[in-house]
Amino acid sequence: MFERWRPRFWSAWRRVRRIERRELQEFRNWVEHTGNLLHLSVITFVPLLIAFVTYVSQVSEDVSFLLFPPLASGTYTLFANPESKYASPVRFVGGLTAGALCGLLAVRAADVLPWATGSPATTAASAAVAIFAVGTVTWAADVEAPSAFSAALLTLVADYGEVVPYVLGIVVASSFVAGVFYAWRELIYDRRAQYLYQTTKSDDRVLVPVVGDQGREAALFAAHLAGAHEAGKVVLLDVVADDAVAAAEDAIATERATGDDAPVDGDDAVEDATTDAREQVAGQAAMRLERLASRVRTRVGVPCEVVVASAASGRTNVTLRAAEEANCDLIVAPYEESHGSLSGYLKGLFEAPVDVVVFRGGDDEFDQTWRNVLVSVGRPGDTAHAMLDFATRVAGRAGTLAVCHCIGAESQRRRAEAMLANLVETFDAGFETRVSRASIERFLAANATQYDLVVVGASTDRSAASRFLAPPTFERITDVKTDVAIVHRGKH
């Protein structure tokens, strides 16, 4: 009975696993947005930390419940904006402690006054003293002020016997929260590129489809990408077209027909001519690839292999199968056009679940390096990070890097600058960030010549309607003479 249902069981199990992998990938793509990661951290760490402090307050009489409002607001400030000047463990603990001590000072001062009667006027005077002291101390010590004011005022409403435990509880609890925040920022947030962004660990085995003389610059570009990783290698692929084999077969048949040793007509003769033609075309392609591979090895020092395949099953399918068999996780293809747009071959690669970079050369120079790179970012996400990662690989440590974003209104500038800052801070390399009110076409037309390479996205993560209303950037910058790399992120 079980043997009968086993195939269905395993089929259902594989379907569930595929759904899980797809959901996991979608979650990874979502959390790669720095804003989403911060929101997730806020709703995860802040409740857990406050819950722990609440538990301690319930089991210990020395920790007052009154410390929670300033502690919660300060904790949110830390995790919500870990790059701000207020996201400092020292400023956080110092602000809360200063506020508690100033509040304690105000309470003590009110108690020793001759007219201290516990009246509303006395409490108001204590509040004024506390706020004055907090403002002075936070200004002089440059610590966090909002939480300090809150902690000082809450000290005024604590019972006399709870004042000292309240101050001690503020110090201990804020130090605990600051320690957790510091560990989270150092081990998770600052290393999010290592944990979340797949291009930092992959895209080091690169397949380059080469057709005749096309693809030489793309091969060199791919070698620079692969050379950034120790395990990097380049695989050069030439897909032999059927018309090339047919032309060679006709030439061989004609030569044999006019020669003295021409074979007798028949099926064997036709089969021999076809076999010889395929071997001849494949041999010529292999020789071209070997010459190019030797040049790539000499120039970049990256291992380079060659593969020649037949286009019998379609060029796109052959390329994808070759990438899978060669264990390549990135395809770098030369730019091809058909009727003023991308060729069907490149469109087919963009629909595949593999990373693809289409390289469009700005001139015919081959031995070129790309030291000055400009990355055009439309929105944050895995594609934007991949573009920046590829730019750092190609430029190297001695290169200069810039990332730009174009806005439609001046009110969008601050948000755009924050987005670019969140993107570039995950890299060790230094980036210049540029925000422009001009359209991307006008901006690149005016600035692209200052760079050796412009990196743009393929916009394959957008809907067809969105691409129709706003065509991808690479379709709008055809007049740019600088080399252009078009990046597509496959949904692994």
Coordinates of C-alpha atoms in Angstrom, one line a residue:
M1 CA 0.0 0.0 0.0
F2 CA 2.8 2.4 0.9
E3 CA 4.7 1.5 -2.2
R4 CA 1.7 2.6 -4.2
W5 CA 1.6 6.1 -2.6
R6 CA 5.3 6.6 -2.4
P7 CA 5.7 8.4 -5.8
R8 CA 2.8 10.8 -4.9
F9 CA 4.3 11.4 -1.5
W10 CA 7.7 12.4 -2.8
S11 CA 6.1 14.5 -5.6
A12 CA 4.1 16.4 -3.0
W13 CA 7.2 16.8 -0.8
R14 CA 9.3 18.2 -3.6
R15 CA 6.5 20.6 -4.5
V16 CA 6.4 21.8 -0.9
R17 CA 10.2 22.2 -0.8
R18 CA 10.1 24.3 -4.0
I19 CA 7.5 26.5 -2.4
E20 CA 9.6 26.9 0.7
R21 CA 12.7 27.8 -1.3
R22 CA 10.7 30.3 -3.3
E23 CA 9.3 31.9 -0.2
L24 CA 12.7 32.0 1.4
Q25 CA 14.2 33.7 -1.6
E26 CA 11.4 36.2 -1.6
F27 CA 12.0 36.9 2.0
R28 CA 15.7 37.3 1.4
N29 CA 15.0 39.8 -1.4
W30 CA 12.7 41.7 0.9
V31 CA 15.1 41.9 3.8
E32 CA 17.9 43.0 1.5
H33 CA 16.3 46.5 1.7
T34 CA 18.0 48.2 4.6
G35 CA 14.7 49.9 5.6
N36 CA 13.0 46.5 5.8
L37 CA 15.9 45.0 7.8
L38 CA 15.6 47.9 10.3
H39 CA 11.9 47.5 10.7
L40 CA 12.3 43.8 11.2
S41 CA 14.9 44.4 13.8
V42 CA 12.8 47.0 15.6
I43 CA 9.8 44.7 15.9
T44 CA 12.0 41.8 16.9
F45 CA 14.7 43.1 19.3
V46 CA 12.8 46.0 21.0
P47 CA 9.9 43.8 22.2
L48 CA 12.3 41.1 23.4
L49 CA 14.5 43.5 25.3
I50 CA 11.6 45.3 26.9
A51 CA 10.0 42.0 27.8
F52 CA 13.3 40.9 29.5
V53 CA 13.5 44.2 31.5
T54 CA 9.8 43.8 32.4
Y55 CA 10.4 40.4 33.7
V56 CA 13.4 41.6 35.8
S57 CA 11.2 44.4 37.3
Q58 CA 8.6 41.9 38.3
V59 CA 11.0 39.6 40.1
S60 CA 13.1 42.3 41.6
E61 CA 11.9 45.3 43.7
D62 CA 15.0 47.3 42.9
V63 CA 14.0 47.9 39.3
S64 CA 11.2 50.4 38.9
F65 CA 8.5 50.1 36.2
L66 CA 8.9 53.8 35.6
L67 CA 12.2 53.3 33.7
F68 CA 10.3 51.6 30.8
P69 CA 9.0 54.7 28.8
P70 CA 12.5 56.3 28.4
L71 CA 14.1 53.0 27.9
A72 CA 11.6 51.9 25.2
S73 CA 11.9 55.2 23.3
G74 CA 15.7 55.1 23.5
T75 CA 15.9 51.5 22.4
Y76 CA 13.7 52.3 19.4
T77 CA 16.0 55.2 18.5
L78 CA 19.0 52.9 18.5
F79 CA 17.6 50.1 16.3
A80 CA 15.5 52.3 14.0
N81 CA 18.5 54.4 12.9
P82 CA 21.7 52.7 13.8
E83 CA 23.8 55.1 11.7
S84 CA 22.6 58.3 13.3
K85 CA 24.6 60.3 15.9
Y86 CA 22.2 59.2 18.6
A87 CA 22.8 55.5 17.8
S88 CA 25.7 55.4 20.2
P89 CA 25.7 53.0 23.2
V90 CA 27.7 55.6 25.2
R91 CA 25.3 58.4 24.4
F92 CA 22.4 56.2 25.1
V93 CA 23.5 55.0 28.5
G94 CA 24.9 58.5 29.3
G95 CA 21.7 60.3 28.4
L96 CA 19.4 58.0 30.5
T97 CA 21.8 58.1 33.4
A98 CA 22.2 61.8 33.3
G99 CA 18.5 62.3 33.2
A100 CA 18.0 60.0 36.2
L101 CA 20.7 61.7 38.2
C102 CA 19.4 65.2 37.4
G103 CA 16.0 64.1 38.5
L104 CA 17.4 62.7 41.7
L105 CA 19.3 66.0 42.3
A106 CA 16.0 68.0 41.8
V107 CA 14.2 65.7 44.3
R108 CA 17.0 66.1 46.9
A109 CA 17.1 69.9 46.4
A110 CA 13.4 70.2 46.9
D111 CA 13.5 68.1 50.1
V112 CA 16.1 70.4 51.7
L113 CA 14.4 73.6 51.0
P114 CA 12.8 75.3 54.0
W115 CA 9.5 75.7 52.3
A116 CA 9.4 72.1 51.0
T117 CA 5.8 71.0 51.7
G118 CA 5.1 68.6 48.8
S119 CA 2.8 71.1 47.3
P120 CA 2.2 71.5 43.5
A121 CA 4.5 74.6 43.6
T122 CA 7.3 72.5 45.0
T123 CA 6.9 69.8 42.4
A124 CA 6.9 72.4 39.7
A125 CA 10.1 73.9 41.1
S126 CA 11.6 70.4 41.1
A127 CA 10.6 69.8 37.5
A128 CA 12.2 73.2 36.5
V129 CA 15.4 72.3 38.3
A130 CA 15.5 68.9 36.7
I131 CA 14.9 70.1 33.2
F132 CA 17.5 72.9 33.6
A133 CA 20.0 70.5 34.9
V134 CA 19.3 67.9 32.2
G135 CA 19.6 70.6 29.5
T136 CA 22.9 71.8 30.8
V137 CA 24.4 68.3 31.3
T138 CA 23.3 66.9 28.0
W139 CA 24.6 70.0 26.2
A140 CA 28.0 69.8 27.9
A141 CA 28.4 66.0 27.7
D142 CA 26.8 65.7 24.2
V143 CA 24.6 62.8 25.2
E144 CA 21.1 61.8 24.1
A145 CA 18.7 64.5 25.3
P146 CA 15.1 63.2 24.6
S147 CA 15.5 60.1 26.8
A148 CA 17.3 62.1 29.4
F149 CA 14.4 64.6 29.8
S150 CA 12.0 61.7 30.1
A151 CA 14.1 59.9 32.7
A152 CA 14.5 63.1 34.8
L153 CA 10.8 63.9 34.9
L154 CA 9.8 60.3 35.8
T155 CA 12.2 60.5 38.7
L156 CA 10.0 63.2 40.2
V157 CA 6.9 61.0 40.4
A158 CA 8.8 58.0 42.0
D159 CA 8.3 57.4 45.7
Y160 CA 11.2 58.6 47.8
G161 CA 12.3 55.1 48.6
E162 CA 12.4 54.2 44.9
V163 CA 14.6 57.0 43.7
V164 CA 18.0 55.4 44.2
P165 CA 16.9 51.9 42.8
Y166 CA 15.3 53.8 39.9
V167 CA 18.6 55.4 39.0
L168 CA 20.5 52.1 39.4
G169 CA 17.9 50.3 37.3
I170 CA 18.3 52.9 34.6
V171 CA 22.1 52.4 34.5
V172 CA 21.9 48.6 34.5
A173 CA 19.0 48.3 32.1
S174 CA 20.3 50.8 29.6
S175 CA 23.8 49.2 29.7
F176 CA 22.2 45.8 28.9
V177 CA 20.2 47.3 26.0
A178 CA 23.3 49.1 24.7
G179 CA 25.3 45.9 24.9
V180 CA 22.7 44.0 22.8
F181 CA 22.5 46.8 20.3
Y182 CA 26.3 47.0 19.9
A183 CA 26.4 43.2 19.3
W184 CA 23.6 43.4 16.8
R185 CA 25.2 46.3 14.9
E186 CA 28.6 44.7 14.8
L187 CA 27.6 41.1 14.1
I188 CA 24.5 41.5 12.0
Y189 CA 23.8 45.0 10.7
D190 CA 27.3 45.9 9.6
R191 CA 27.8 42.5 8.1
R192 CA 24.5 42.2 6.3
A193 CA 26.2 42.1 3.0
Q194 CA 28.0 38.9 4.1
Y195 CA 24.8 37.2 5.3
L196 CA 22.1 38.5 2.9
Y197 CA 23.6 39.6 -0.4
Q198 CA 24.4 36.5 -2.6
T199 CA 26.7 38.3 -5.0
T200 CA 29.4 38.6 -2.3
K201 CA 29.6 34.8 -2.2
S202 CA 28.7 33.8 -5.8
D203 CA 29.0 35.0 -9.4
D204 CA 32.6 33.9 -9.5
R205 CA 32.3 31.3 -12.3
V206 CA 31.4 33.2 -15.4
L207 CA 30.2 32.0 -18.8
V208 CA 30.8 34.2 -21.8
P209 CA 29.0 33.4 -25.1
V210 CA 31.3 34.4 -28.0
V211 CA 30.2 34.6 -31.6
G212 CA 33.0 35.1 -34.0
D213 CA 34.8 38.4 -33.1
Q214 CA 31.9 39.5 -30.9
G215 CA 32.5 39.1 -27.1
R216 CA 36.2 39.9 -26.8
E217 CA 35.5 42.9 -24.5
A218 CA 32.9 40.9 -22.7
A219 CA 35.4 38.2 -22.0
L220 CA 37.9 40.6 -20.5
F221 CA 35.1 42.2 -18.5
A222 CA 34.0 38.8 -17.2
A223 CA 37.6 38.0 -16.3
H224 CA 37.8 41.1 -14.1
L225 CA 34.5 40.1 -12.4
A226 CA 35.7 36.5 -11.8
G227 CA 39.2 37.6 -10.7
A228 CA 37.8 39.3 -7.6
H229 CA 37.2 35.9 -6.1
E230 CA 39.8 33.3 -5.4
A231 CA 37.7 30.5 -7.0
G232 CA 36.9 32.6 -10.1
K233 CA 37.1 31.2 -13.6
V234 CA 35.8 32.1 -17.1
V235 CA 34.3 29.7 -19.5
L236 CA 34.2 30.9 -23.2
L237 CA 31.4 29.4 -25.2
D238 CA 30.9 29.4 -29.0
V239 CA 27.6 28.1 -30.2
V240 CA 28.1 26.8 -33.8
A241 CA 25.2 27.9 -36.0
D242 CA 23.6 25.5 -38.5
D243 CA 24.1 27.8 -41.4
A244 CA 27.9 27.9 -40.7
V245 CA 27.9 24.1 -40.8
A246 CA 25.8 24.0 -44.0
A247 CA 28.2 26.5 -45.7
A248 CA 31.2 24.4 -44.7
E249 CA 29.4 21.3 -45.9
D250 CA 28.7 22.8 -49.3
A251 CA 32.4 23.9 -49.6
I252 CA 33.6 20.4 -48.8
A253 CA 31.2 18.8 -51.2
T254 CA 32.2 21.2 -54.0
E255 CA 35.9 20.6 -53.3
R256 CA 35.4 16.8 -53.4
A257 CA 33.3 17.0 -56.5
T258 CA 36.0 19.0 -58.4
G259 CA 38.9 16.9 -57.1
D260 CA 40.4 13.8 -58.6
D261 CA 39.6 11.7 -55.6
A262 CA 35.9 12.7 -55.4
P263 CA 33.9 10.1 -53.6
V264 CA 30.9 8.3 -55.2
D265 CA 27.6 9.9 -54.6
G266 CA 25.5 8.3 -51.9
D267 CA 24.3 8.5 -48.3
D268 CA 27.8 7.7 -46.9
A269 CA 29.4 10.5 -48.9
V270 CA 26.8 13.0 -47.6
E271 CA 27.2 11.8 -44.0
D272 CA 31.0 12.1 -44.3
A273 CA 30.7 15.6 -45.7
T274 CA 28.4 16.7 -42.8
T275 CA 30.7 15.2 -40.2
D276 CA 33.7 16.8 -41.7
A277 CA 31.9 20.1 -41.9
R278 CA 30.9 20.0 -38.2
E279 CA 34.5 19.1 -37.2
Q280 CA 35.9 21.8 -39.3
V281 CA 33.6 24.5 -38.0
A282 CA 34.0 23.3 -34.4
G283 CA 37.8 23.2 -34.8
Q284 CA 37.9 26.8 -36.1
A285 CA 35.7 28.0 -33.3
A286 CA 37.9 26.2 -30.7
M287 CA 41.0 27.8 -32.1
R288 CA 39.4 31.3 -31.9
L289 CA 38.4 30.6 -28.3
E290 CA 41.8 29.3 -27.3
R291 CA 43.5 32.4 -28.6
L292 CA 41.0 34.6 -26.7
A293 CA 41.4 32.4 -23.6
S294 CA 45.2 32.7 -23.7
R295 CA 44.9 36.5 -23.9
V296 CA 42.5 36.6 -21.0
R297 CA 44.8 34.4 -18.9
T298 CA 47.7 36.7 -19.7
R299 CA 45.9 39.9 -19.1
V300 CA 44.0 39.1 -15.9
G301 CA 45.5 35.8 -14.6
V302 CA 42.1 34.0 -14.3
P303 CA 41.6 30.4 -15.3
C304 CA 39.8 30.2 -18.6
E305 CA 38.2 27.2 -20.3
V306 CA 36.6 26.9 -23.8
V307 CA 33.5 25.1 -24.8
V308 CA 32.1 24.6 -28.4
A309 CA 28.5 23.5 -28.8
S310 CA 25.9 23.1 -31.5
A311 CA 22.9 25.3 -31.8
A312 CA 20.6 22.4 -32.7
S313 CA 18.4 23.0 -29.6
G314 CA 18.4 26.7 -29.8
R315 CA 21.1 29.2 -28.8
T316 CA 19.5 30.3 -25.6
N317 CA 18.9 26.7 -24.4
V318 CA 22.4 25.7 -25.3
T319 CA 23.9 28.6 -23.4
L320 CA 21.8 27.9 -20.3
R321 CA 22.7 24.2 -20.4
A322 CA 26.4 25.0 -20.9
A323 CA 26.3 27.3 -17.9
E324 CA 24.7 24.6 -15.8
E325 CA 27.1 21.9 -16.9
A326 CA 30.1 24.2 -16.3
N327 CA 28.7 25.2 -12.9
C328 CA 28.6 28.8 -13.9
D329 CA 26.4 31.2 -11.8
L330 CA 26.8 34.3 -14.0
I331 CA 26.6 34.8 -17.8
V332 CA 28.3 37.8 -19.4
A333 CA 27.0 38.2 -22.9
P334 CA 27.9 40.9 -25.5
Y335 CA 25.1 43.3 -26.5
E336 CA 22.9 42.3 -29.5
E337 CA 20.1 44.2 -31.1
S338 CA 17.2 43.1 -33.3
H339 CA 14.9 45.7 -34.9
G340 CA 16.1 48.4 -32.5
S341 CA 15.8 46.4 -29.3
L342 CA 17.4 43.5 -27.5
S343 CA 17.7 40.4 -29.5
G344 CA 15.5 37.4 -28.7
Y345 CA 18.6 35.6 -27.5
L346 CA 19.3 38.1 -24.7
K347 CA 15.6 38.4 -23.9
G348 CA 15.6 34.6 -23.4
L349 CA 18.6 34.9 -21.0
F350 CA 16.8 37.5 -19.0
E351 CA 13.9 35.2 -18.5
A352 CA 16.2 32.4 -17.1
P353 CA 16.9 32.0 -13.3
V354 CA 20.5 32.9 -13.7
D355 CA 22.4 36.2 -13.2
V356 CA 23.2 37.9 -16.5
V357 CA 25.3 40.9 -17.4
V358 CA 25.0 42.2 -21.0
F359 CA 28.1 44.2 -21.9
R360 CA 27.8 46.9 -24.5
G361 CA 31.1 48.3 -25.6
G362 CA 31.5 52.0 -26.3
D363 CA 34.4 51.6 -28.7
D364 CA 36.5 48.9 -30.4
E365 CA 39.4 49.0 -28.0
F366 CA 40.0 45.6 -26.5
D367 CA 42.8 45.8 -23.9
Q368 CA 40.8 48.2 -21.7
T369 CA 40.5 48.6 -18.0
W370 CA 37.6 50.0 -16.1
R371 CA 39.0 52.1 -13.3
N372 CA 36.2 54.8 -13.1
V373 CA 32.8 53.3 -12.8
L374 CA 29.4 54.9 -12.4
V375 CA 26.4 52.9 -11.1
S376 CA 22.9 54.2 -11.8
V377 CA 20.4 53.0 -9.2
G378 CA 16.7 53.3 -9.5
R379 CA 15.6 51.6 -6.3
P380 CA 17.2 49.6 -3.5
G381 CA 17.3 45.8 -3.5
D382 CA 19.3 42.8 -4.6
T383 CA 19.8 44.1 -8.1
A384 CA 21.2 47.4 -6.9
H385 CA 23.5 45.6 -4.6
A386 CA 24.7 43.3 -7.4
M387 CA 25.4 46.3 -9.5
L388 CA 27.5 47.9 -6.8
D389 CA 29.3 44.6 -6.2
F390 CA 30.1 44.1 -9.9
A391 CA 31.4 47.7 -10.0
T392 CA 33.8 47.2 -7.1
R393 CA 35.1 44.0 -8.7
V394 CA 35.8 45.6 -12.0
A395 CA 37.3 48.9 -10.7
G396 CA 39.6 47.2 -8.1
R397 CA 41.1 48.8 -5.1
A398 CA 42.7 51.5 -7.2
G399 CA 39.5 52.5 -9.0
T400 CA 37.0 55.3 -8.3
L401 CA 33.4 54.5 -7.8
A402 CA 30.2 56.6 -8.0
V403 CA 26.6 55.8 -7.6
C404 CA 23.8 58.1 -8.8
H405 CA 20.0 58.4 -8.5
C406 CA 17.7 60.8 -10.4
I407 CA 14.8 62.4 -8.7
G408 CA 11.7 64.3 -10.0
A409 CA 11.3 66.8 -7.1
E410 CA 13.6 68.5 -4.6
S411 CA 11.5 67.0 -1.7
Q412 CA 12.8 63.6 -2.7
R413 CA 16.5 64.5 -2.3
R414 CA 16.9 63.5 1.4
R415 CA 15.2 60.2 0.9
A416 CA 17.4 59.5 -2.1
E417 CA 20.5 60.4 -0.3
A418 CA 19.6 58.1 2.6
M419 CA 18.9 55.2 0.1
L420 CA 22.3 55.6 -1.5
A421 CA 24.0 55.8 1.8
N422 CA 22.4 52.6 3.0
L423 CA 23.5 50.9 -0.2
V424 CA 27.1 51.9 -0.2
E425 CA 27.9 51.6 3.5
T426 CA 27.9 47.8 3.1
F427 CA 31.0 47.9 0.9
D428 CA 34.6 48.5 2.0
A429 CA 35.2 50.6 -1.1
G430 CA 34.6 54.4 -1.1
F431 CA 31.7 55.6 -3.2
E432 CA 30.8 59.0 -4.4
T433 CA 27.0 59.5 -4.2
R434 CA 25.2 61.8 -6.6
V435 CA 21.6 62.8 -6.6
S436 CA 20.4 64.8 -9.7
R437 CA 17.1 66.6 -10.6
A438 CA 17.8 65.8 -14.3
S439 CA 16.4 62.8 -16.1
I440 CA 18.7 59.8 -16.2
E441 CA 19.2 60.3 -20.0
R442 CA 20.4 63.9 -19.5
F443 CA 22.5 63.1 -16.5
L444 CA 24.4 60.3 -18.3
A445 CA 24.7 62.3 -21.5
A446 CA 26.5 65.0 -19.5
N447 CA 28.5 62.8 -17.2
A448 CA 29.1 59.3 -18.7
T449 CA 32.2 60.4 -20.6
Q450 CA 34.0 61.0 -17.3
Y451 CA 33.8 57.3 -16.5
D452 CA 35.1 54.1 -18.2
L453 CA 31.9 52.1 -17.4
V454 CA 28.3 52.8 -16.6
V455 CA 26.3 50.1 -14.8
V456 CA 22.5 50.0 -15.1
G457 CA 19.8 47.6 -14.2
A458 CA 17.8 45.5 -16.8
S459 CA 14.5 46.3 -15.0
T460 CA 13.4 42.7 -15.3
D461 CA 12.0 42.9 -11.8
R462 CA 9.4 45.3 -13.0
S463 CA 6.0 44.4 -14.6
A464 CA 5.5 44.6 -18.3
A465 CA 3.2 47.6 -17.9
S466 CA 5.8 49.4 -15.8
R467 CA 8.5 48.8 -18.4
F468 CA 6.1 50.0 -21.2
L469 CA 5.3 53.3 -19.4
A470 CA 9.0 53.8 -18.3
P471 CA 11.4 51.9 -20.6
P472 CA 14.5 50.5 -18.9
T473 CA 17.4 52.9 -18.6
F474 CA 19.6 51.0 -21.1
E475 CA 17.0 51.5 -23.8
R476 CA 17.1 55.3 -23.3
I477 CA 20.9 55.8 -23.3
T478 CA 21.8 54.3 -26.7
D479 CA 23.7 57.5 -27.5
V480 CA 26.1 57.1 -24.6
K481 CA 29.6 56.2 -25.9
T482 CA 30.9 54.8 -22.7
D483 CA 30.9 51.1 -22.0
V484 CA 27.6 50.0 -20.4
A485 CA 27.0 46.9 -18.3
I486 CA 23.3 45.8 -18.0
V487 CA 22.7 43.7 -14.9
H488 CA 19.9 41.2 -14.5
R489 CA 19.4 39.3 -11.3
G490 CA 17.9 35.8 -11.8
K491 CA 15.4 34.4 -9.3
H492 CA 17.4 31.6 -7.9

